[in-house]
């Protein structure tokens, strides 16, 4: 039972309650492993957290969401639960899917994933699992974009290779007179005072650094706007 609960005290209590009700209904004199497995529908863990089947199944769930197939995503999600996966792990994975695969095509996806994780924390199993299921479906049918994911990784790779370039004087903070006398912040154009709130022609990258288009938005969902 402890292994089945996987560290979730609420799940353990719910399981004990289920067994207690079943034992009373059947007027059971002795509780055996065979009976427990029967009552729980043989839902005890069929793979461990580090097993190949675990990672194959979570991979199938992630790819189903990425491929916009809500039915397949729900199937693999339930398979994970049925196999004894910790719903908290699944909640964290859904948050990852929202950031990696939906991104700015639908920024609401991340908020929904965070809310679903919070609902599960409050309700536990089995009630809280429905919130996670709703999130699975939402992520699967949401427009997809990995533009920020790719841009972030490209920027990290560039900085690692390029090193640290100095911040241009016009972009530096100048909280003291000494810094102002050294031309910190001099020539900076305040975008809000420009036409359309955009300082046309202003450059924000380090001097001498080539223009590097890390972020390339996709023409889907809200990102195209």
PDB file of N, CA and C in Angstrom, residues 10 22 32 34-35 57-58 62 68-69 89 93 109 120 125 128 155 163 171 179 183 203 207:
ATOM      1  N   UNK A  10      -2.601  11.334   1.136  1.00  0.00           N
ATOM      2  CA  UNK A  10      -4.034  11.363   0.823  1.00  0.00           C
ATOM      3  C   UNK A  10      -4.426  10.145  -0.009  1.00  0.00           C
ATOM      4  N   UNK A  22     -14.825  -2.078   1.227  1.00  0.00           N
ATOM      5  CA  UNK A  22     -14.956  -3.363   0.540  1.00  0.00           C
ATOM      6  C   UNK A  22     -14.929  -4.528   1.521  1.00  0.00           C
ATOM      7  N   UNK A  32      -5.889 -10.309   2.588  1.00  0.00           N
ATOM      8  CA  UNK A  32      -4.722 -10.925   1.959  1.00  0.00           C
ATOM      9  C   UNK A  32      -4.248 -10.072   0.787  1.00  0.00           C
ATOM     10  N   UNK A  34      -3.778 -11.046  -2.200  1.00  0.00           N
ATOM     11  CA  UNK A  34      -4.593 -11.384  -3.370  1.00  0.00           C
ATOM     12  C   UNK A  34      -5.878 -10.570  -3.372  1.00  0.00           C
ATOM     13  N   UNK A  35      -6.498 -10.448  -2.211  1.00  0.00           N
ATOM     14  CA  UNK A  35      -7.752  -9.689  -2.120  1.00  0.00           C
ATOM     15  C   UNK A  35      -7.515  -8.208  -2.386  1.00  0.00           C
ATOM     16  N   UNK A  57       6.398   5.288 -21.762  1.00  0.00           N
ATOM     17  CA  UNK A  57       5.001   5.718 -21.651  1.00  0.00           C
ATOM     18  C   UNK A  57       4.886   7.228 -21.513  1.00  0.00           C
ATOM     19  N   UNK A  58       5.748   7.840 -20.709  1.00  0.00           N
ATOM     20  CA  UNK A  58       5.690   9.302 -20.576  1.00  0.00           C
ATOM     21  C   UNK A  58       6.097   9.959 -21.887  1.00  0.00           C
ATOM     22  N   UNK A  62       3.820  12.658 -23.961  1.00  0.00           N
ATOM     23  CA  UNK A  62       4.341  13.957 -24.395  1.00  0.00           C
ATOM     24  C   UNK A  62       4.199  14.117 -25.911  1.00  0.00           C
ATOM     25  N   UNK A  68      -0.994  16.900 -31.042  1.00  0.00           N
ATOM     26  CA  UNK A  68      -2.380  17.398 -31.020  1.00  0.00           C
ATOM     27  C   UNK A  68      -3.421  16.292 -31.128  1.00  0.00           C
ATOM     28  N   UNK A  69      -3.163  15.174 -30.448  1.00  0.00           N
ATOM     29  CA  UNK A  69      -4.122  14.066 -30.415  1.00  0.00           C
ATOM     30  C   UNK A  69      -4.642  13.905 -28.986  1.00  0.00           C
ATOM     31  N   UNK A  89       4.331  14.054 -10.505  1.00  0.00           N
ATOM     32  CA  UNK A  89       5.308  13.993 -11.602  1.00  0.00           C
ATOM     33  C   UNK A  89       4.629  14.343 -12.918  1.00  0.00           C
ATOM     34  N   UNK A  93       5.306  17.409 -15.566  1.00  0.00           N
ATOM     35  CA  UNK A  93       5.545  17.165 -16.991  1.00  0.00           C
ATOM     36  C   UNK A  93       4.593  17.989 -17.849  1.00  0.00           C
ATOM     37  N   UNK A 109      -1.999  28.270 -21.589  1.00  0.00           N
ATOM     38  CA  UNK A 109      -1.717  26.859 -21.324  1.00  0.00           C
ATOM     39  C   UNK A 109      -0.849  26.691 -20.081  1.00  0.00           C
ATOM     40  N   UNK A 120      -4.599  19.550  -7.926  1.00  0.00           N
ATOM     41  CA  UNK A 120      -4.254  18.200  -7.466  1.00  0.00           C
ATOM     42  C   UNK A 120      -3.681  18.237  -6.054  1.00  0.00           C
ATOM     43  N   UNK A 125      -5.750  12.368  -4.991  1.00  0.00           N
ATOM     44  CA  UNK A 125      -6.390  11.360  -5.852  1.00  0.00           C
ATOM     45  C   UNK A 125      -7.632  10.791  -5.166  1.00  0.00           C
ATOM     46  N   UNK A 128      -8.497  14.965  -7.783  1.00  0.00           N
ATOM     47  CA  UNK A 128      -7.578  15.918  -8.393  1.00  0.00           C
ATOM     48  C   UNK A 128      -7.043  15.487  -9.741  1.00  0.00           C
ATOM     49  N   UNK A 155      20.079  31.152 -27.747  1.00  0.00           N
ATOM     50  CA  UNK A 155      20.718  32.255 -27.026  1.00  0.00           C
ATOM     51  C   UNK A 155      21.741  31.732 -26.024  1.00  0.00           C
ATOM     52  N   UNK A 163      30.955  34.592 -25.292  1.00  0.00           N
ATOM     53  CA  UNK A 163      31.534  35.220 -24.111  1.00  0.00           C
ATOM     54  C   UNK A 163      30.757  36.450 -23.678  1.00  0.00           C
ATOM     55  N   UNK A 171      22.789  52.035 -22.570  1.00  0.00           N
ATOM     56  CA  UNK A 171      21.856  51.109 -21.928  1.00  0.00           C
ATOM     57  C   UNK A 171      22.164  50.899 -20.450  1.00  0.00           C
ATOM     58  N   UNK A 179      28.289  58.328 -12.394  1.00  0.00           N
ATOM     59  CA  UNK A 179      27.987  57.474 -13.544  1.00  0.00           C
ATOM     60  C   UNK A 179      27.472  58.301 -14.713  1.00  0.00           C
ATOM     61  N   UNK A 183      28.972  59.184 -18.826  1.00  0.00           N
ATOM     62  CA  UNK A 183      28.080  58.957 -19.974  1.00  0.00           C
ATOM     63  C   UNK A 183      27.234  57.694 -19.863  1.00  0.00           C
ATOM     64  N   UNK A 203      19.304  50.263 -31.090  1.00  0.00           N
ATOM     65  CA  UNK A 203      19.901  48.925 -31.029  1.00  0.00           C
ATOM     66  C   UNK A 203      20.168  48.569 -29.574  1.00  0.00           C
ATOM     67  N   UNK A 207      27.550  46.472 -28.604  1.00  0.00           N
ATOM     68  CA  UNK A 207      28.214  47.041 -29.774  1.00  0.00           C
ATOM     69  C   UNK A 207      29.149  46.000 -30.388  1.00  0.00           C
TER      70      UNK A 207
END
